[in-house]
Short mmCIF file of C-alpha atoms and ligand atoms in Angstrom, two decimals:
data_model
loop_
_atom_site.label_atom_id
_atom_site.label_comp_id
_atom_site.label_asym_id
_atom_site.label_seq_id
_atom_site.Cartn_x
_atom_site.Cartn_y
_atom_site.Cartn_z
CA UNK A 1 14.85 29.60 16.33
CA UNK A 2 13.43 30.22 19.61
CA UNK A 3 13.88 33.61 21.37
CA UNK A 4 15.91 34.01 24.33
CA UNK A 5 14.27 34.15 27.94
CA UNK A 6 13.84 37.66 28.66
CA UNK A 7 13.04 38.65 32.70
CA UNK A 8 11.76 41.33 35.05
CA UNK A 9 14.60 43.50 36.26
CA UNK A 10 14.74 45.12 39.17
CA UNK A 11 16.08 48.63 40.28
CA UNK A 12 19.71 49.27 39.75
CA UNK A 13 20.49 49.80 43.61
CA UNK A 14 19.33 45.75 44.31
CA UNK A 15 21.64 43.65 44.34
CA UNK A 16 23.62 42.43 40.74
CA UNK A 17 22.48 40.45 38.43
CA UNK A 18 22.53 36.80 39.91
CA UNK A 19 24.69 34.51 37.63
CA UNK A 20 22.66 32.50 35.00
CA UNK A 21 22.48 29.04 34.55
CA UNK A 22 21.12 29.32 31.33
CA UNK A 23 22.60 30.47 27.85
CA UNK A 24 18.76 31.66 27.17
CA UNK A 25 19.15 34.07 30.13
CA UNK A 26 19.88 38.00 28.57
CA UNK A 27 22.78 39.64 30.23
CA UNK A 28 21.37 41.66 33.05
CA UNK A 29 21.54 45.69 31.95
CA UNK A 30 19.94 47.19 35.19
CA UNK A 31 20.74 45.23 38.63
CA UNK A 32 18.86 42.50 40.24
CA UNK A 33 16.90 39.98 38.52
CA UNK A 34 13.84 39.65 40.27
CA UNK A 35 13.48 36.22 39.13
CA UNK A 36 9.54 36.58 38.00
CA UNK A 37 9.75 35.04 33.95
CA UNK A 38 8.68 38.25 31.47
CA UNK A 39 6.07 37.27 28.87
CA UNK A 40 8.15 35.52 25.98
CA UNK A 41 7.09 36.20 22.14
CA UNK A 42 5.43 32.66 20.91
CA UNK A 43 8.23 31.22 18.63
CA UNK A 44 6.80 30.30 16.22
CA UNK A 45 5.04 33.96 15.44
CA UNK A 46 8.75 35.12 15.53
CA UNK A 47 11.27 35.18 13.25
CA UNK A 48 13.41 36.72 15.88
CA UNK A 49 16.74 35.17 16.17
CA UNK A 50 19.08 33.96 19.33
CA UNK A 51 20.42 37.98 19.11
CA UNK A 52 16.78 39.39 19.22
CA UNK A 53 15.97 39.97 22.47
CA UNK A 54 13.43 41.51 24.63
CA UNK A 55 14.30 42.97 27.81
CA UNK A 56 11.21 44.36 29.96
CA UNK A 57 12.22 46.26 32.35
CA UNK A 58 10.69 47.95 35.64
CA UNK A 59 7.64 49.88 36.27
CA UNK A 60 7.79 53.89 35.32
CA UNK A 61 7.65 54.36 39.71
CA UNK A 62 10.62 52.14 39.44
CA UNK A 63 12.41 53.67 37.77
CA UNK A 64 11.92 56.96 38.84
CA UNK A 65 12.89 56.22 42.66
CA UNK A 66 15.21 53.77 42.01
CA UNK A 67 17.24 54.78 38.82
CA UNK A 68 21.07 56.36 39.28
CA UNK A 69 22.31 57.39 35.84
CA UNK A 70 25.85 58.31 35.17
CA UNK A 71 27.89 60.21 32.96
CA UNK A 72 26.47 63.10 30.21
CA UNK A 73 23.75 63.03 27.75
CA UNK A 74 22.89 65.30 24.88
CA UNK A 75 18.57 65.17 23.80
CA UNK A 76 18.34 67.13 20.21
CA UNK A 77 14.69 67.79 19.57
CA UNK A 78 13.05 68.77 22.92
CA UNK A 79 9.36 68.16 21.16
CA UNK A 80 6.44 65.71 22.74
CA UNK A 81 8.45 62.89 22.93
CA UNK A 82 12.39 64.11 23.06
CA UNK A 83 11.46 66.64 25.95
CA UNK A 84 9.98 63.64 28.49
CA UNK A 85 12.86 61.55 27.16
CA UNK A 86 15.28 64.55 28.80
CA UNK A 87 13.55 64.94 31.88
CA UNK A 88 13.82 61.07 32.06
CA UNK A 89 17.64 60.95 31.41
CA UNK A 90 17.91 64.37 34.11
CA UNK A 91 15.98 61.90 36.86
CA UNK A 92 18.41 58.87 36.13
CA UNK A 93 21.28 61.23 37.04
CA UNK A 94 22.80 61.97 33.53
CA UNK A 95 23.67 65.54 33.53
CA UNK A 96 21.67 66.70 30.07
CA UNK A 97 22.33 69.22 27.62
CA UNK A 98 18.93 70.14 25.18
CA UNK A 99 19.01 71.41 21.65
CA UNK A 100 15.79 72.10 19.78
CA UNK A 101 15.71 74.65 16.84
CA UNK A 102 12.79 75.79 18.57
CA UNK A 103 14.24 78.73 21.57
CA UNK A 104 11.28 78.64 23.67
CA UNK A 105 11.75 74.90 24.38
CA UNK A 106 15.53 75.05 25.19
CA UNK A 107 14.61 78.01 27.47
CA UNK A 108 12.22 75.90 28.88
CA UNK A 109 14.41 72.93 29.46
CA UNK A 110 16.68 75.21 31.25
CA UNK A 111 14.14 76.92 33.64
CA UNK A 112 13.40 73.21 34.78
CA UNK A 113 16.97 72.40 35.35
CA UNK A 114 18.70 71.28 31.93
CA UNK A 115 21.19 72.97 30.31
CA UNK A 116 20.78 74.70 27.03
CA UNK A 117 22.58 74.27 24.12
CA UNK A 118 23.02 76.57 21.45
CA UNK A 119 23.65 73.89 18.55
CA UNK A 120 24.02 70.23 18.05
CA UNK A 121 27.39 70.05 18.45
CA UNK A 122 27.85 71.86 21.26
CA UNK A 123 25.14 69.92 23.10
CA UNK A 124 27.18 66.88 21.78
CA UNK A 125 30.52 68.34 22.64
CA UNK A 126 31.24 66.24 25.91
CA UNK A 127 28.07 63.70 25.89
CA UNK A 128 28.44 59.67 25.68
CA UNK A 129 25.20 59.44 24.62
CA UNK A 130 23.60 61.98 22.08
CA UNK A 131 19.36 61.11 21.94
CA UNK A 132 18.02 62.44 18.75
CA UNK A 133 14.24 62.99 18.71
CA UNK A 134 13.80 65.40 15.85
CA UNK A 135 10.77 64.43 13.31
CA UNK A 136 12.18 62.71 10.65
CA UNK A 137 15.34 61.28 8.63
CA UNK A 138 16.17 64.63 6.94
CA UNK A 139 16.30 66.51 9.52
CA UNK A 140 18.39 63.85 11.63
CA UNK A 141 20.66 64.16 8.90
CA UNK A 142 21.37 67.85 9.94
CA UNK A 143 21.64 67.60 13.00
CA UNK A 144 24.35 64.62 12.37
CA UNK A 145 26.24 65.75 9.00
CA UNK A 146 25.17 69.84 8.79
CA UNK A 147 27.27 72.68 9.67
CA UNK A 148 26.93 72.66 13.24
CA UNK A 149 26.25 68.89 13.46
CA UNK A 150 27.21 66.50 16.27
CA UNK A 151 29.70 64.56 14.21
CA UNK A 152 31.96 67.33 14.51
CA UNK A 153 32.16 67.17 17.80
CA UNK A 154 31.11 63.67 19.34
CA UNK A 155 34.05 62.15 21.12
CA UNK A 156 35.15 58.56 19.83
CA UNK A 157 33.44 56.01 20.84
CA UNK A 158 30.41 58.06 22.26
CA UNK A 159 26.96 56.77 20.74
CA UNK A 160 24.90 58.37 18.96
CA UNK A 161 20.70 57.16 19.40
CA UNK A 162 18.43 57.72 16.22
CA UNK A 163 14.69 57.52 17.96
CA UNK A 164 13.34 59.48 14.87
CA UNK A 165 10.87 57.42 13.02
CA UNK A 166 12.30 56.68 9.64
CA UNK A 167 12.87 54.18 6.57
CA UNK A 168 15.30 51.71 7.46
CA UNK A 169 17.25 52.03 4.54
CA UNK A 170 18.60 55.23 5.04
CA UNK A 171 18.31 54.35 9.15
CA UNK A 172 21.33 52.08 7.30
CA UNK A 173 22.93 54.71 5.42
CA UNK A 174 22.84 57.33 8.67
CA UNK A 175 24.25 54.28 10.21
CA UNK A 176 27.30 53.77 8.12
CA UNK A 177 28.19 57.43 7.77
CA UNK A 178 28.92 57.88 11.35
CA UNK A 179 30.19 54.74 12.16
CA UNK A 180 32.65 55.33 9.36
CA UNK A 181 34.43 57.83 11.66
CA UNK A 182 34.60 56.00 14.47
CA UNK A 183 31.64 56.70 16.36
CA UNK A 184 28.63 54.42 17.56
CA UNK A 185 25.37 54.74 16.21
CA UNK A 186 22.26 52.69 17.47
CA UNK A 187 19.30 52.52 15.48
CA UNK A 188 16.87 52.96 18.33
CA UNK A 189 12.93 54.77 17.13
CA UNK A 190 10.32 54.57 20.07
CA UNK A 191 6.69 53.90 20.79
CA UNK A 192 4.35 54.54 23.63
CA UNK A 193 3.67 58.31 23.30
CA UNK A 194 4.18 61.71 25.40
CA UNK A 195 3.28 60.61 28.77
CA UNK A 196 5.63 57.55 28.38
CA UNK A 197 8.50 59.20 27.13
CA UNK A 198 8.00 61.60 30.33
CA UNK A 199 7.68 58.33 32.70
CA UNK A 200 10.74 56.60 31.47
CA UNK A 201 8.57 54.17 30.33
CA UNK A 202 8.67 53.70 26.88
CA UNK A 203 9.23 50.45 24.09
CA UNK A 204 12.33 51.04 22.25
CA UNK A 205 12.84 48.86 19.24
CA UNK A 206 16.51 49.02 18.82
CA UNK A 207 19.16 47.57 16.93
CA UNK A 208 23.11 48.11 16.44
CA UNK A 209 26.58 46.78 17.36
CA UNK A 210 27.23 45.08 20.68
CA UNK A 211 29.45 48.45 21.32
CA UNK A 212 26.45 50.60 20.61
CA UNK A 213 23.93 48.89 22.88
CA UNK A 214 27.11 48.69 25.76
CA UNK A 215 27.62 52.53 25.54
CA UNK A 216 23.71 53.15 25.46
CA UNK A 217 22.80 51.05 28.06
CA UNK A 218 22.43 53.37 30.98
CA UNK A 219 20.82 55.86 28.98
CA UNK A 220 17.97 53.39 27.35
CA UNK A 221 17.51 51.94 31.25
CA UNK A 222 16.23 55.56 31.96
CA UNK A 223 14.02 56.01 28.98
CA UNK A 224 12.18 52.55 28.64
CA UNK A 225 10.46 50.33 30.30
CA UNK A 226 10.60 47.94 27.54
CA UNK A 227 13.64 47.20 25.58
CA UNK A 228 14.04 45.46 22.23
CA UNK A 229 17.36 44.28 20.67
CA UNK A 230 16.89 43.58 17.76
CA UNK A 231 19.80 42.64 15.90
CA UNK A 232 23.34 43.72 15.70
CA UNK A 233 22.30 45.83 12.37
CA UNK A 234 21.11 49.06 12.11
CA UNK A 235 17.82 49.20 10.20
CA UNK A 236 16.33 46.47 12.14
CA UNK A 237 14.82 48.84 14.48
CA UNK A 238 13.29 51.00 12.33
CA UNK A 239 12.19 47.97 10.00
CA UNK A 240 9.96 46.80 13.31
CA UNK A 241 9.24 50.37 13.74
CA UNK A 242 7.41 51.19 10.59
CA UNK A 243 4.83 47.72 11.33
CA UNK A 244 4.04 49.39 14.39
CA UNK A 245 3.44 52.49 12.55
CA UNK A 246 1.21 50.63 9.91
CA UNK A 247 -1.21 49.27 12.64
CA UNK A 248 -0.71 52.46 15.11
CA UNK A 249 -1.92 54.64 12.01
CA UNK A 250 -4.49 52.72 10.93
CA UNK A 251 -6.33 52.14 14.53
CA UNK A 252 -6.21 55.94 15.22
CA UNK A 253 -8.09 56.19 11.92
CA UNK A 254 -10.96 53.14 12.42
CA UNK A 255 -11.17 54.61 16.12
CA UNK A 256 -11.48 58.41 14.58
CA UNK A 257 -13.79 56.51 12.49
CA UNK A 258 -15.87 54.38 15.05
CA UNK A 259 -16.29 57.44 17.40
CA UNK A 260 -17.43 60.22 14.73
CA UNK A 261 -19.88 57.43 13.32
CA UNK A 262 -20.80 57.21 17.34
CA UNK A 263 -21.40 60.77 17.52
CA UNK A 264 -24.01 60.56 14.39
CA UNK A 265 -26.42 58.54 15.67
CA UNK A 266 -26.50 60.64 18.74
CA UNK A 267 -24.54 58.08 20.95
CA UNK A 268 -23.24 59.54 23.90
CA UNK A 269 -19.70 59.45 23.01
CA UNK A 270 -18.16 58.94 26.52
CA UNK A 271 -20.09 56.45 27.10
CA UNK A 272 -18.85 54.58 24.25
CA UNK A 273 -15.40 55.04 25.20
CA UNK A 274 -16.52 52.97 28.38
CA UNK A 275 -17.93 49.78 26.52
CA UNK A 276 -15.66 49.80 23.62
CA UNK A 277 -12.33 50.22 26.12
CA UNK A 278 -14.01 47.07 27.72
CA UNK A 279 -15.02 45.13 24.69
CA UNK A 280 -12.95 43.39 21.66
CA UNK A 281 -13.17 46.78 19.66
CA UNK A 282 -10.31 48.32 21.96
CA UNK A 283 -7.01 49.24 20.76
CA UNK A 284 -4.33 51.03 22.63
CA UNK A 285 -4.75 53.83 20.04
CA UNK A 286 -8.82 53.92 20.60
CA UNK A 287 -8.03 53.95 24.30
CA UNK A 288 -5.27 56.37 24.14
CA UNK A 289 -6.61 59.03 21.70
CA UNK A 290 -10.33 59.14 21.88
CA UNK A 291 -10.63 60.85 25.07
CA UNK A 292 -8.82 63.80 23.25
CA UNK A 293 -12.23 63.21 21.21
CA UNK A 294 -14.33 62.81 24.22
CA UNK A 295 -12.89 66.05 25.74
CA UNK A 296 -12.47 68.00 22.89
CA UNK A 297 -9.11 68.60 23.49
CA UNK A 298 -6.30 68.55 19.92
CA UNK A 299 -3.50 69.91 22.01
CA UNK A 300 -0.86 67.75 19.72
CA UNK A 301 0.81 65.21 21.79
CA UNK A 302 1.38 63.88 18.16
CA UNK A 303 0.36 65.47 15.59
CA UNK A 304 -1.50 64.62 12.14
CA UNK A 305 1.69 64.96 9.93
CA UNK A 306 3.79 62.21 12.14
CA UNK A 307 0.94 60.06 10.56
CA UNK A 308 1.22 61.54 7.04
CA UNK A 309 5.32 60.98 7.45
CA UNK A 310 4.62 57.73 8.53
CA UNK A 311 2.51 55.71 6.77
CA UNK A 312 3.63 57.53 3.77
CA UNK A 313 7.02 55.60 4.29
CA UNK A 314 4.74 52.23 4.12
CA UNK A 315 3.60 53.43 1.31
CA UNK A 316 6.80 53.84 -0.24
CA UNK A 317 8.15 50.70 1.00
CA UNK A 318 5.70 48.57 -0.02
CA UNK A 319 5.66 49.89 -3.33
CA UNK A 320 9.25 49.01 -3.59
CA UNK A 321 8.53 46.07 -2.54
CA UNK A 322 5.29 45.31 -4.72
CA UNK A 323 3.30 44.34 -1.35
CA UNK A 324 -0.21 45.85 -1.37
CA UNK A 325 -1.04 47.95 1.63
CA UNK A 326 -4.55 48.98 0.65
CA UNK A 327 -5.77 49.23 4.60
CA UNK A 328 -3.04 51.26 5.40
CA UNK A 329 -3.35 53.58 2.62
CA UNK A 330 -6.72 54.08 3.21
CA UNK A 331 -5.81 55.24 6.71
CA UNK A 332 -3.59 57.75 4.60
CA UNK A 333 -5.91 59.72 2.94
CA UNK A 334 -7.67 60.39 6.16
CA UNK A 335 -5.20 61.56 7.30
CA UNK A 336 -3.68 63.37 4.29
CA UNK A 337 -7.13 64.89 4.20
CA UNK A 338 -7.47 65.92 7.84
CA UNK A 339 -3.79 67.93 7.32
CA UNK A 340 -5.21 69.36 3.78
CA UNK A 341 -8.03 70.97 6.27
CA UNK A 342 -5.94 72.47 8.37
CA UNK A 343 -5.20 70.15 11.07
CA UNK A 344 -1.70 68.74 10.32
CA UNK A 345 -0.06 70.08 13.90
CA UNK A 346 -2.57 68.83 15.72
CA UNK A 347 -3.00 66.24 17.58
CA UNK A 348 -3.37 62.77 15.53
CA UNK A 349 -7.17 62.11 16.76
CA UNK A 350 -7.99 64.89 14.96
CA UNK A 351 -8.97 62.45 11.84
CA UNK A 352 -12.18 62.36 13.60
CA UNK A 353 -12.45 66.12 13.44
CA UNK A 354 -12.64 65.54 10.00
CA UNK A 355 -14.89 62.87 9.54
CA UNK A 356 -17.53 65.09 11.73
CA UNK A 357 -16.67 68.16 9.95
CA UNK A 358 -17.41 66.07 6.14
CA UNK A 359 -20.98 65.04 7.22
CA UNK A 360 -21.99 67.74 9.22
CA UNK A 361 -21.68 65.80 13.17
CA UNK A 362 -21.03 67.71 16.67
CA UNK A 363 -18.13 66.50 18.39
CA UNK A 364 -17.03 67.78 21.57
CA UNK A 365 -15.25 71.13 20.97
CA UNK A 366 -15.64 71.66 17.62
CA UNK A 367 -18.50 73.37 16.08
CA UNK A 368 -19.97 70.76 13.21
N1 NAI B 401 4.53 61.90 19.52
C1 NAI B 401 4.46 60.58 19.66
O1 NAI B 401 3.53 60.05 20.31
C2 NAI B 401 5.49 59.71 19.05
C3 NAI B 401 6.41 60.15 18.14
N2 NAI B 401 7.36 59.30 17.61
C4 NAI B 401 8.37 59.76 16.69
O2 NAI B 401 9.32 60.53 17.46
C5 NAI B 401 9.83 61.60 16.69
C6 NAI B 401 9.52 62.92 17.40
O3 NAI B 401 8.13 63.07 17.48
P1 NAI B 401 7.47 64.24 18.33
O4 NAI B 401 8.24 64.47 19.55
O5 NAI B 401 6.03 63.93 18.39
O6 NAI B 401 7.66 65.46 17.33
P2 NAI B 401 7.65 67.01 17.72
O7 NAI B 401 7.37 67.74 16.45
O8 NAI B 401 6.77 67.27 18.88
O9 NAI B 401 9.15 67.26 18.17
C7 NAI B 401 10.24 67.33 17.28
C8 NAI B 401 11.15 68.45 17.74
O10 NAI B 401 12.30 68.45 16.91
C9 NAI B 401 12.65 69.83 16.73
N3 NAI B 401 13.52 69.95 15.58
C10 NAI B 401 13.21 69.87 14.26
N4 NAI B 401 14.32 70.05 13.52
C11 NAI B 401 15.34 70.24 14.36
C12 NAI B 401 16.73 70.48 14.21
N5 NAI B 401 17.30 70.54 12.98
N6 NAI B 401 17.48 70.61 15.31
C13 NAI B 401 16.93 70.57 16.54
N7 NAI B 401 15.61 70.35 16.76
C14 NAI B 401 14.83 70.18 15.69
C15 NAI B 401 11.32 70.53 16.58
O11 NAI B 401 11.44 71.92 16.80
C16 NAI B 401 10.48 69.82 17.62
O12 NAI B 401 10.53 70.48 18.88
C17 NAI B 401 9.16 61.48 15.31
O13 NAI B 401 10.00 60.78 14.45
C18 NAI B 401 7.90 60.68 15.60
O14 NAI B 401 7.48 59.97 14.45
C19 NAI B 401 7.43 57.99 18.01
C20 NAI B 401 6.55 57.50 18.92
C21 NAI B 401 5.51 58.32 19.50
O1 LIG B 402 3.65 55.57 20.19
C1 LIG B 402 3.82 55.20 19.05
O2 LIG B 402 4.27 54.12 18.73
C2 LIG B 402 3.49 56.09 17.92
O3 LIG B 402 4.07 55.93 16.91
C3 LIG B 402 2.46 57.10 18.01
O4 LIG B 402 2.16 57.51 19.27
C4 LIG B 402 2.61 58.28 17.07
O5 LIG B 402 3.79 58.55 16.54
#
């Protein structure tokens, strides 16, 4: 089934949407459509259906002059990605409260104009939209279901946005929980890094009930630049999630790889950043993380362990599903290893770190 027409959208104070002509036309989310047509997934590489739509929206700049949020937000987990998603929410408009078990970040988020919570359900207490960007499925588990958890205080009909990367099963069983007491719940995990999520500009991959996405929509307008809906089911999200994961994780280790091997035979490595960024050896992950390598600098803008998490959920799910994931795995141990030395918190391009450290090869930084 082909997928829907998806456009370029233009800043919410244009004009409103102009009425389509076409059933394959998305309903407009964020003013004006500025009539350019948005890149459109080849059909027959999908297996998308009518319902799975992309939605690019505008450019970071955009969005940050032209953006007017409304209403009251709630970001628990104010970490590399959750704290740029606040600050994106707070220059939409949204009035935000931040939770993060971690007091020097609410403090932060306060100095800089937020206002601190002291618990998840307090910062939940009068939000419509509650965006949870803690590290993983347990731990958005507490903050929904444990003692001072937003379900005991989200109002009906508020949403509640799960950007954590986890398994989409219990994505599903998070899912059903809190929509069992009457509250929304969209399955929405994220991609693009720090410096997106502090742009507005990241990919969400999101999936949930008509409801959900209705509630959320002013709040995912602020955060990404690209939007996919993915299904009315939660789980879908996180299902396309964990591919990206699979490829992001093993890219950061063949570029960890590439550049340490670089390094060895006395290659100047900022100079290979410059061919390989302009040859067919690029990736987004070789061209995002290996001038962290190049500089020397493992200041975590995500760490090791998000990698171990990760594709340690591939793992899982493939064994479940008796699909062998050797690349992937491989990628694993690196990083497995590269945590076992020490190096779990920081940041991801670390991996080649390790592979200098194992055979003895100066990298910027860090003493071989
Ligand atoms: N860093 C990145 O580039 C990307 C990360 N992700 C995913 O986004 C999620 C967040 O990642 P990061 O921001 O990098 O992690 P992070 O570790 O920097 O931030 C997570 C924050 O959650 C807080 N936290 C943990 N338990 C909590 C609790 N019970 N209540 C309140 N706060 C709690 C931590 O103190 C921390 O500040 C992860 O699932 C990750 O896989 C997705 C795309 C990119
Ligand atoms: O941006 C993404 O997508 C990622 O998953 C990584 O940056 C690390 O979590």
């Amino acid at each position: 089934m082909p997928l829907r027409r998806s456009w370029w959208r233009a800043p919410r104070r244009c004009s409103p949407p102009r009425p389509s002509s076409s059933t394959s036309e998305p309903t407009a989310s964020r003013g004006a459509i500025r009539g350019r047509p948005l890149m459109q997934m080849p059909s027959q590489r999908s297996s998308l259906s009518e319902d799975q739509v992309m939605t690019e929206q505008f450019s970071p700049e955009a969005a940050i002059s032209g953006a007017t949020g409304t209403g009251r937000a709630a970001v628990i987990g104010l970490g590399s990605m959750g704290y740029g998603m606040a600050q994106s929410l707070k220059r939409a408009g949204f009035e935000v409260a931040g939770f993060d078990v971690n007091a020097a970040a609410v403090e932060r988020f306060a100095a800089e104009g937020g206002r601190g919570a002291s618990s998840p359900a307090e910062a939940a207490r009068d939000a419509d939209v509650v965006v949870s960007v803690v590290v993983n499925a347990a731990q958005t588990e507490t903050i929904l279901f444990g003692p001072d958890g937003v379900a005991q205080t989200l109002v009906d009909g508020a949403v509640f946005l799960s950007s954590a990367t986890m398994d989409p099963e219990v994505a599903r069983t998070l899912a059903a929980r809190l929509e069992a007491t009457g509250r929304l719940y969209l399955d929405a995990p994220i991609s693009g890094g720090a410096q997106r999520a502090a742009e507005g500009a990241l990919t969400i991959l999101a999936s949930g009930s008509p409801a959900a996405f209705a509630k959320a929509r002013p709040a995912l307008d602020a955060m990404a630049a690209k939007l996919y809906e993915l299904g009315d089911a939660p789980g879908q999200g996180a299902a396309f999630k964990m591919i990206n994961q699979l490829l992001a994780g093993v890219h950061i280790a063949a570029a960890s790889e590439a550049i340490a091997f670089a390094a060895r035979q006395g290659l100047d490595i900022a100079k290979v950043y410059e061919v390989i960024t302009a040859s067919a050896g690029n990736s987004w992950m070789f061209e995002n993380r290996m001038p962290h390598v190049v500089d020397g600098d493992y200041t975590p803008r995500s760490a090791v362990d998000i990698f171990v998490k990760d594709l340690g959920i591939i793992q899982d799910m493939a064994r479940s599903a008796k699909f062998p994931v050797p690349v992937s795995a491989a990628a694993l141990q690196m990083f497995l290893a590269t945590s076992a030395a020490g190096m779990g918190r920081d940041d991801d391009a670390s991996v080649a770190r390790l592979y200098a450290r194992i055979t003895g090869t100066k990298l910027p930084g860090d003493p071989a």
